[in-house]
Coordinates of C-alpha atoms and ligand atoms in Angstrom, one line a residue:
X1 CA 0.0 0.0 0.0
X2 CA 2.7 2.5 1.1
X3 CA 4.6 1.6 -2.0
X4 CA 1.8 2.3 -4.4
X5 CA 1.1 5.7 -2.7
X6 CA 4.6 6.8 -3.2
X7 CA 4.5 5.5 -6.8
X8 CA 1.4 7.7 -7.4
X9 CA 3.1 10.7 -5.8
X10 CA 6.2 10.1 -8.0
X11 CA 3.9 9.9 -11.1
X12 CA 2.2 13.2 -10.2
X13 CA 5.6 14.8 -9.8
X14 CA 6.8 13.5 -13.1
X15 CA 3.7 14.6 -14.9
X16 CA 3.8 18.1 -13.3
X17 CA 7.5 18.4 -14.2
X18 CA 6.8 17.4 -17.8
X19 CA 4.0 20.0 -18.0
X20 CA 6.2 22.7 -16.6
X21 CA 8.8 21.8 -19.3
X22 CA 6.4 21.7 -22.2
X23 CA 4.6 24.9 -22.1
X24 CA 1.7 25.0 -24.5
X25 CA 1.5 27.5 -27.3
X26 CA -1.4 29.2 -25.6
X27 CA 0.9 29.9 -22.5
X28 CA 3.5 31.4 -24.8
X29 CA 0.8 33.5 -26.4
X30 CA -0.4 34.7 -22.9
X31 CA 3.2 35.6 -22.0
X32 CA 3.7 37.6 -25.2
X33 CA 0.3 39.2 -24.9
X34 CA 1.1 40.5 -21.4
X35 CA 4.3 41.9 -22.8
X36 CA 2.5 43.7 -25.7
X37 CA 0.0 45.2 -23.1
X38 CA 2.8 46.9 -21.1
X39 CA 2.7 50.6 -21.3
X40 CA 6.3 51.0 -22.4
X41 CA 5.8 48.5 -25.3
X42 CA 2.6 50.5 -26.3
X43 CA 4.7 53.6 -26.1
X44 CA 7.2 52.1 -28.5
X45 CA 4.4 51.2 -30.9
X46 CA 2.9 54.8 -30.6
X47 CA 6.3 56.1 -31.6
X48 CA 6.3 54.0 -34.7
X49 CA 2.7 55.2 -35.6
X50 CA 3.8 58.8 -35.2
X51 CA 6.8 58.4 -37.5
X52 CA 5.4 56.8 -40.6
X53 CA 6.7 59.6 -42.8
X54 CA 10.3 59.7 -41.4
X55 CA 10.5 55.9 -41.5
X56 CA 9.4 55.9 -45.2
X57 CA 11.9 58.7 -46.0
X58 CA 14.8 56.8 -44.4
X59 CA 13.8 53.5 -46.1
X60 CA 14.0 55.3 -49.4
X61 CA 17.3 57.0 -48.7
X62 CA 19.0 53.7 -47.8
X63 CA 17.5 52.0 -50.9
X64 CA 18.9 54.7 -53.2
X65 CA 22.4 54.0 -52.1
X66 CA 23.3 51.0 -54.2
X67 CA 25.2 48.3 -52.4
X68 CA 26.3 45.5 -54.7
X69 CA 27.4 42.4 -52.9
X70 CA 30.9 43.0 -51.7
X71 CA 30.6 46.8 -52.2
X72 CA 28.4 47.7 -49.2
X73 CA 30.7 50.4 -47.7
X74 CA 28.8 53.5 -48.8
X75 CA 25.5 52.1 -47.6
X76 CA 27.2 50.9 -44.4
X77 CA 28.6 54.4 -43.7
X78 CA 25.1 55.9 -44.0
X79 CA 23.6 53.4 -41.6
X80 CA 26.5 53.9 -39.2
X81 CA 25.8 57.6 -39.3
X82 CA 22.2 56.9 -38.1
X83 CA 23.3 54.4 -35.4
X84 CA 25.8 57.0 -34.0
X85 CA 22.8 59.3 -33.2
X86 CA 21.2 56.7 -31.0
X87 CA 22.2 55.7 -27.5
X88 CA 24.0 52.5 -28.2
X89 CA 26.8 50.8 -26.3
X90 CA 29.0 49.7 -29.1
X91 CA 29.2 50.4 -32.9
X92 CA 31.9 48.8 -34.9
X93 CA 32.9 46.9 -38.1
X94 CA 34.3 43.4 -38.1
X95 CA 36.9 42.0 -40.4
X96 CA 34.3 41.1 -43.0
X97 CA 32.8 44.6 -43.1
X98 CA 29.7 43.8 -41.2
X99 CA 28.4 46.8 -39.2
X100 CA 27.6 45.8 -35.6
X101 CA 25.6 47.8 -33.0
X102 CA 25.0 46.6 -29.5
X103 CA 22.2 47.7 -27.2
X104 CA 23.2 46.2 -23.9
X105 CA 20.7 44.7 -21.5
X106 CA 20.9 44.6 -17.7
X107 CA 23.3 41.7 -18.0
X108 CA 20.9 39.0 -16.7
X109 CA 19.5 37.9 -20.1
X110 CA 20.5 36.1 -23.3
X111 CA 22.4 37.6 -26.2
X112 CA 20.0 38.0 -29.1
X113 CA 21.2 38.7 -32.6
X114 CA 19.1 40.5 -35.2
X115 CA 20.6 40.4 -38.7
X116 CA 19.6 42.3 -41.9
X117 CA 21.8 42.2 -44.9
X118 CA 23.0 45.4 -46.6
X119 CA 24.0 44.0 -50.0
X120 CA 21.9 43.7 -53.2
X121 CA 22.2 41.7 -56.4
X122 CA 22.4 44.7 -58.6
X123 CA 25.4 45.8 -60.6
X124 CA 27.7 48.6 -59.6
X125 CA 26.8 52.0 -61.0
X126 CA 23.1 51.4 -61.2
X127 CA 21.2 54.6 -60.5
X128 CA 18.4 53.8 -58.1
X129 CA 15.4 56.1 -57.8
X130 CA 12.5 55.1 -55.7
X131 CA 9.0 55.8 -57.0
X132 CA 5.7 55.5 -55.1
X133 CA 2.3 54.7 -56.5
X134 CA -0.9 53.1 -55.3
X135 CA 0.4 52.5 -51.8
X136 CA 3.5 50.7 -53.1
X137 CA 7.1 51.7 -53.2
X138 CA 9.2 50.7 -56.2
X139 CA 13.0 50.3 -56.5
X140 CA 15.5 47.5 -56.9
X141 CA 16.5 46.3 -53.4
X142 CA 13.6 48.1 -51.7
X143 CA 12.5 44.8 -50.2
X144 CA 15.5 42.5 -50.2
X145 CA 16.8 43.5 -47.8
X146 CA 16.4 47.2 -47.2
X147 CA 12.9 46.9 -45.6
X148 CA 14.5 44.9 -42.8
X149 CA 17.5 47.2 -42.4
X150 CA 15.0 50.0 -41.9
X151 CA 12.9 47.9 -39.6
X152 CA 15.9 47.4 -37.3
X153 CA 16.7 51.1 -37.3
X154 CA 13.1 52.0 -36.5
X155 CA 12.9 49.5 -33.6
X156 CA 16.1 50.8 -32.0
X157 CA 14.7 54.4 -32.1
X158 CA 11.3 53.1 -30.7
X159 CA 13.0 51.1 -27.9
X160 CA 15.0 54.2 -26.9
X161 CA 12.0 56.6 -27.1
X162 CA 10.0 54.3 -24.9
X163 CA 13.0 53.9 -22.5
X164 CA 12.7 50.1 -22.7
X165 CA 15.5 48.4 -20.9
X166 CA 15.9 44.7 -21.9
X167 CA 17.5 42.1 -19.7
X168 CA 19.5 40.5 -22.5
X169 CA 21.8 42.2 -25.1
X170 CA 20.3 43.0 -28.5
X171 CA 23.0 42.8 -31.1
X172 CA 22.1 44.4 -34.5
X173 CA 24.2 43.1 -37.3
X174 CA 24.1 44.7 -40.8
X175 CA 25.7 42.0 -42.8
X176 CA 27.7 42.0 -46.1
X177 CA 27.6 39.5 -49.0
X178 CA 24.4 37.5 -48.2
X179 CA 23.5 37.4 -51.8
X180 CA 26.8 35.8 -52.9
X181 CA 29.3 34.1 -50.6
X182 CA 27.7 34.4 -47.1
X183 CA 31.1 35.8 -46.0
X184 CA 29.4 38.3 -43.7
X185 CA 27.3 35.9 -41.7
X186 CA 30.0 33.2 -41.7
X187 CA 32.6 35.6 -40.3
X188 CA 30.2 37.0 -37.7
X189 CA 29.0 33.5 -36.5
X190 CA 32.5 32.1 -36.4
X191 CA 33.8 34.9 -34.3
X192 CA 30.9 35.1 -31.9
X193 CA 29.1 31.7 -31.8
X194 CA 30.0 31.0 -28.2
X195 CA 28.3 34.2 -27.1
X196 CA 25.1 34.0 -29.2
X197 CA 22.0 32.5 -27.7
X198 CA 19.5 33.1 -30.5
X199 CA 19.9 34.4 -34.1
X200 CA 17.1 36.1 -36.0
X201 CA 17.8 36.7 -39.7
X202 CA 15.5 39.3 -41.2
X203 CA 15.2 38.5 -44.9
X204 CA 12.0 38.2 -46.8
X205 CA 9.0 37.1 -45.0
X206 CA 6.2 39.0 -43.2
X207 CA 3.3 36.8 -42.0
X208 CA 5.4 33.7 -41.2
X209 CA 8.9 32.5 -40.5
X210 CA 11.3 29.6 -41.2
X211 CA 13.2 27.6 -38.5
X212 CA 15.5 25.5 -40.7
X213 CA 17.4 26.0 -43.9
X214 CA 17.0 24.2 -47.2
X215 CA 20.1 22.5 -48.7
X216 CA 21.1 23.8 -52.1
X217 CA 23.6 22.2 -54.6
X218 CA 24.4 23.8 -57.9
X219 CA 26.3 22.0 -60.6
X220 CA 27.3 22.3 -64.2
X221 CA 27.6 18.9 -65.9
X222 CA 29.5 18.5 -69.2
X223 CA 29.5 15.7 -71.7
X224 CA 32.9 15.7 -73.4
X225 CA 33.2 14.1 -76.8
X226 CA 35.3 14.3 -80.0
X227 CA 33.2 16.9 -81.7
X228 CA 33.5 17.3 -85.5
X229 CA 31.8 18.9 -88.5
X230 CA 28.2 18.2 -89.3
X231 CA 29.3 16.1 -92.3
X232 CA 31.9 14.1 -90.4
X233 CA 31.2 10.4 -89.9
X234 CA 28.5 9.6 -87.4
X235 CA 28.9 8.3 -84.8
X236 CA 30.6 10.0 -83.0
X237 CA 27.6 12.1 -82.2
X238 CA 27.4 15.7 -81.0
X239 CA 27.8 15.7 -77.2
X240 CA 24.3 17.2 -77.2
X241 CA 22.8 13.7 -77.7
X242 CA 23.8 12.2 -74.3
X243 CA 22.9 15.6 -72.8
X244 CA 19.3 15.5 -74.2
X245 CA 18.9 11.9 -73.1
X246 CA 20.3 12.6 -69.6
X247 CA 18.0 15.6 -69.1
X248 CA 15.0 13.6 -70.1
X249 CA 15.9 10.9 -67.6
X250 CA 16.8 13.2 -64.8
X251 CA 13.3 14.8 -65.1
X252 CA 11.8 11.3 -64.7
X253 CA 13.5 11.0 -61.2
X254 CA 11.1 11.0 -58.3
X255 CA 11.7 14.3 -56.4
X256 CA 9.8 14.1 -53.1
X257 CA 7.4 16.8 -52.1
X258 CA 8.0 15.8 -48.5
X259 CA 10.6 16.4 -47.3
X260 CA 10.4 19.5 -49.5
X261 CA 12.7 19.1 -52.5
X262 CA 13.2 20.6 -55.9
X263 CA 15.2 19.9 -59.0
X264 CA 15.7 22.4 -61.9
X265 CA 17.7 22.3 -65.1
X266 CA 17.7 25.9 -66.1
X267 CA 20.7 26.4 -68.4
X268 CA 22.3 24.4 -71.2
X269 CA 24.7 24.9 -74.0
X270 CA 26.7 23.1 -76.7
X271 CA 28.6 24.1 -79.8
X272 CA 29.1 27.7 -80.7
X273 CA 28.1 27.3 -84.3
X274 CA 25.3 25.4 -86.2
X275 CA 27.6 23.3 -88.4
X276 CA 29.7 21.6 -85.6
X277 CA 29.0 18.7 -83.4
X278 CA 29.5 19.9 -79.8
X279 CA 32.6 18.5 -78.2
X280 CA 31.4 20.0 -74.9
X281 CA 27.7 20.0 -74.1
X282 CA 26.7 21.2 -70.7
X283 CA 23.7 21.9 -68.5
X284 CA 23.1 23.2 -65.0
X285 CA 21.4 21.5 -62.1
X286 CA 19.8 23.3 -59.1
X287 CA 19.1 20.6 -56.5
X288 CA 17.3 21.5 -53.2
X289 CA 15.9 19.7 -50.3
X290 CA 15.4 20.1 -46.6
X291 CA 16.9 16.7 -46.2
X292 CA 20.6 16.0 -46.9
X293 CA 19.7 12.3 -47.4
X294 CA 17.4 13.2 -50.3
X295 CA 20.1 15.4 -51.8
X296 CA 22.7 12.7 -51.5
X297 CA 20.3 10.1 -53.0
X298 CA 19.4 12.3 -56.0
X299 CA 23.1 13.3 -56.5
X300 CA 23.9 9.6 -56.8
X301 CA 21.0 8.8 -59.3
X302 CA 22.0 11.8 -61.5
X303 CA 25.6 10.6 -61.5
X304 CA 24.5 7.1 -62.6
X305 CA 22.4 8.6 -65.4
X306 CA 25.3 10.8 -66.6
X307 CA 27.8 7.9 -66.6
X308 CA 25.4 5.5 -68.4
X309 CA 24.5 8.1 -71.1
X310 CA 28.2 9.0 -71.6
X311 CA 29.2 5.3 -71.9
X312 CA 26.5 4.7 -74.4
X313 CA 28.1 7.1 -76.9
X314 CA 31.7 6.7 -75.7
X315 CA 32.1 10.1 -74.1
X316 CA 33.2 11.4 -70.7
X317 CA 31.5 13.4 -67.9
X318 CA 33.0 16.4 -66.3
X319 CA 31.4 17.9 -63.2
X320 CA 31.8 21.5 -62.0
X321 CA 30.4 22.2 -58.5
X322 CA 29.2 25.8 -58.6
X323 CA 28.2 25.8 -54.9
X324 CA 27.1 23.5 -52.2
X325 CA 25.3 24.3 -49.0
X326 CA 23.8 21.6 -46.8
X327 CA 20.3 21.6 -45.3
X328 CA 20.5 23.3 -41.8
X329 CA 18.3 21.8 -39.2
X330 CA 18.6 21.3 -35.4
X331 CA 16.7 18.2 -34.2
X332 CA 13.6 19.2 -32.2
X333 CA 14.0 22.9 -33.2
X334 CA 10.3 23.2 -34.1
X335 CA 9.5 22.8 -30.4
X336 CA 12.4 25.1 -29.2
X337 CA 11.8 28.2 -27.1
X338 CA 12.7 30.5 -30.0
X339 CA 10.3 28.9 -32.4
X340 CA 7.5 28.9 -29.8
X341 CA 8.0 32.5 -28.8
X342 CA 8.2 33.5 -32.5
X343 CA 4.9 31.7 -33.2
X344 CA 3.3 33.4 -30.2
X345 CA 4.6 36.9 -31.4
X346 CA 3.1 36.3 -34.8
X347 CA -0.2 35.2 -33.4
X348 CA -0.4 38.1 -30.9
X349 CA 0.2 40.4 -33.9
X350 CA -2.8 38.9 -35.6
X351 CA -1.0 36.6 -38.1
X352 CA -1.7 33.0 -38.8
X353 CA 1.9 32.3 -39.5
X354 CA 3.2 29.8 -42.1
X355 CA 6.0 28.1 -40.3
X356 CA 8.4 26.3 -42.6
X357 CA 11.7 24.5 -42.7
X358 CA 12.9 25.7 -46.1
X359 CA 14.7 29.0 -45.4
X360 CA 17.5 30.1 -47.6
X361 CA 19.4 33.0 -46.0
X362 CA 21.8 33.9 -43.2
X363 CA 19.8 31.9 -40.7
X364 CA 21.3 28.7 -42.1
X365 CA 24.8 29.7 -41.1
X366 CA 23.7 30.1 -37.5
X367 CA 21.8 26.8 -37.5
X368 CA 24.8 25.0 -39.0
X369 CA 26.9 26.4 -36.1
X370 CA 24.3 24.9 -33.7
X371 CA 22.7 28.3 -32.8
X372 CA 18.9 28.4 -32.5
X373 CA 17.7 30.6 -35.4
X374 CA 14.8 31.7 -37.4
X375 CA 14.3 34.0 -40.4
X376 CA 11.4 36.3 -40.9
X377 CA 10.8 39.8 -42.2
X378 CA 9.0 43.1 -41.7
X379 CA 6.9 43.5 -44.8
X380 CA 5.3 42.0 -47.9
X381 CA 7.2 42.7 -51.1
X382 CA 7.3 41.3 -54.7
X383 CA 9.9 40.9 -57.5
X384 CA 13.0 40.4 -55.3
X385 CA 16.2 40.4 -57.4
X386 CA 14.5 42.3 -60.3
X387 CA 14.4 45.9 -61.3
X388 CA 10.6 45.9 -60.7
X389 CA 11.0 45.0 -57.0
X390 CA 8.3 46.7 -54.9
X391 CA 6.7 46.6 -51.4
X392 CA 3.4 47.6 -49.9
X393 CA 4.1 50.6 -47.6
X394 CA 1.4 50.3 -44.9
X395 CA 2.1 46.8 -43.6
X396 CA 5.8 47.7 -42.9
X397 CA 4.7 49.6 -39.8
X398 CA 3.0 46.6 -38.4
X399 CA 6.0 44.5 -39.4
X400 CA 8.3 46.9 -37.5
X401 CA 6.0 46.4 -34.4
X402 CA 6.3 42.6 -34.9
X403 CA 10.1 42.8 -34.9
X404 CA 10.1 45.0 -31.8
X405 CA 7.8 42.6 -30.0
X406 CA 10.1 39.8 -31.0
X407 CA 13.1 41.7 -29.7
X408 CA 11.6 42.4 -26.2
X409 CA 10.0 38.9 -26.0
X410 CA 13.4 37.2 -26.6
X411 CA 15.6 39.6 -24.7
X412 CA 13.2 40.0 -21.8
X413 CA 12.3 43.3 -20.1
X414 CA 12.8 44.6 -16.6
Ligands
ZN1 ZN1 17.8 38.8 -49.0

């Protein structure tokens, strides 16, 4: 009897402990809601509401300074000038050229990084002039990623105006080379990973967020044959024949929808002239999946097809790896504190957030280093990486409030 009573007590303790550990999403929502009802957080939101025009002006001014990947210095100088006007604890550049600004907390909280990238995909010398019509703002780079650069600046001002003191440190990183080499984020993460608790990459996104990164492998495959004139003896064929056969077969491969995966052959080429058999026929492959196993399996099947088709016509295969970045996932991350809080923030802001594991931005570098990380953004935009890029203006102000709520929810407030 005694034994069974103590067993029951033990069971109750275990269940209670488990419940305390696994907070439900509604508890996170309550926690975030209470935070958003605080008068200082409301004050910060009021500041954002009162400053729509100056936020828009600054967003435009930053966008009009072109910042091709690797040539972000002029835009960085401008942002630095703004940061120097705020009460911040540290403003500096690191060895990669990232601009870093620290808003220290009381020292009893976590270190939370917010990242927005400064670089664009546009060529040096492009004259950028922003235009506004029908509630939208048009310019190359206005969305990717200038909307999020501006969102961070606006939240810093709003936090200061409302005299919000966080417990943890907020580290704002304006990164370089997101669009090309990821040199900015890789340098920052490598130099700071031991100190970072959570990493929020603001890039794209508005209503939802990602909590894992998709793996992306880019290749250029060549069939190398003897070539020849159109009228030379056949076979040998033009190297375009195994290329055509291989492409047809690769498109027959089963590419799973779950885990989310994609395969695209977007570029191809052969001889330079009509009257020659190609001695080098090539095509590109863009292979993506949230699972590294799926990528490895499709890689293997593609390799087999290429080898078989080359052997069939007595040719060789040459492979150029353009780039490779693995899928970035932390086991159980969907249930992590960061992801739960982020979901709660979105719900409190009135979003029904899509939460996906297929991000493709600076967040992956943090996840690969084992740092809990999400990516989201401050506003809805269209036409990223095109000259017709544009964003809705009005939602940005709500997006800025969302980022601010995320900042105080993660860093904690006094
Ligand atoms: Zn971007």
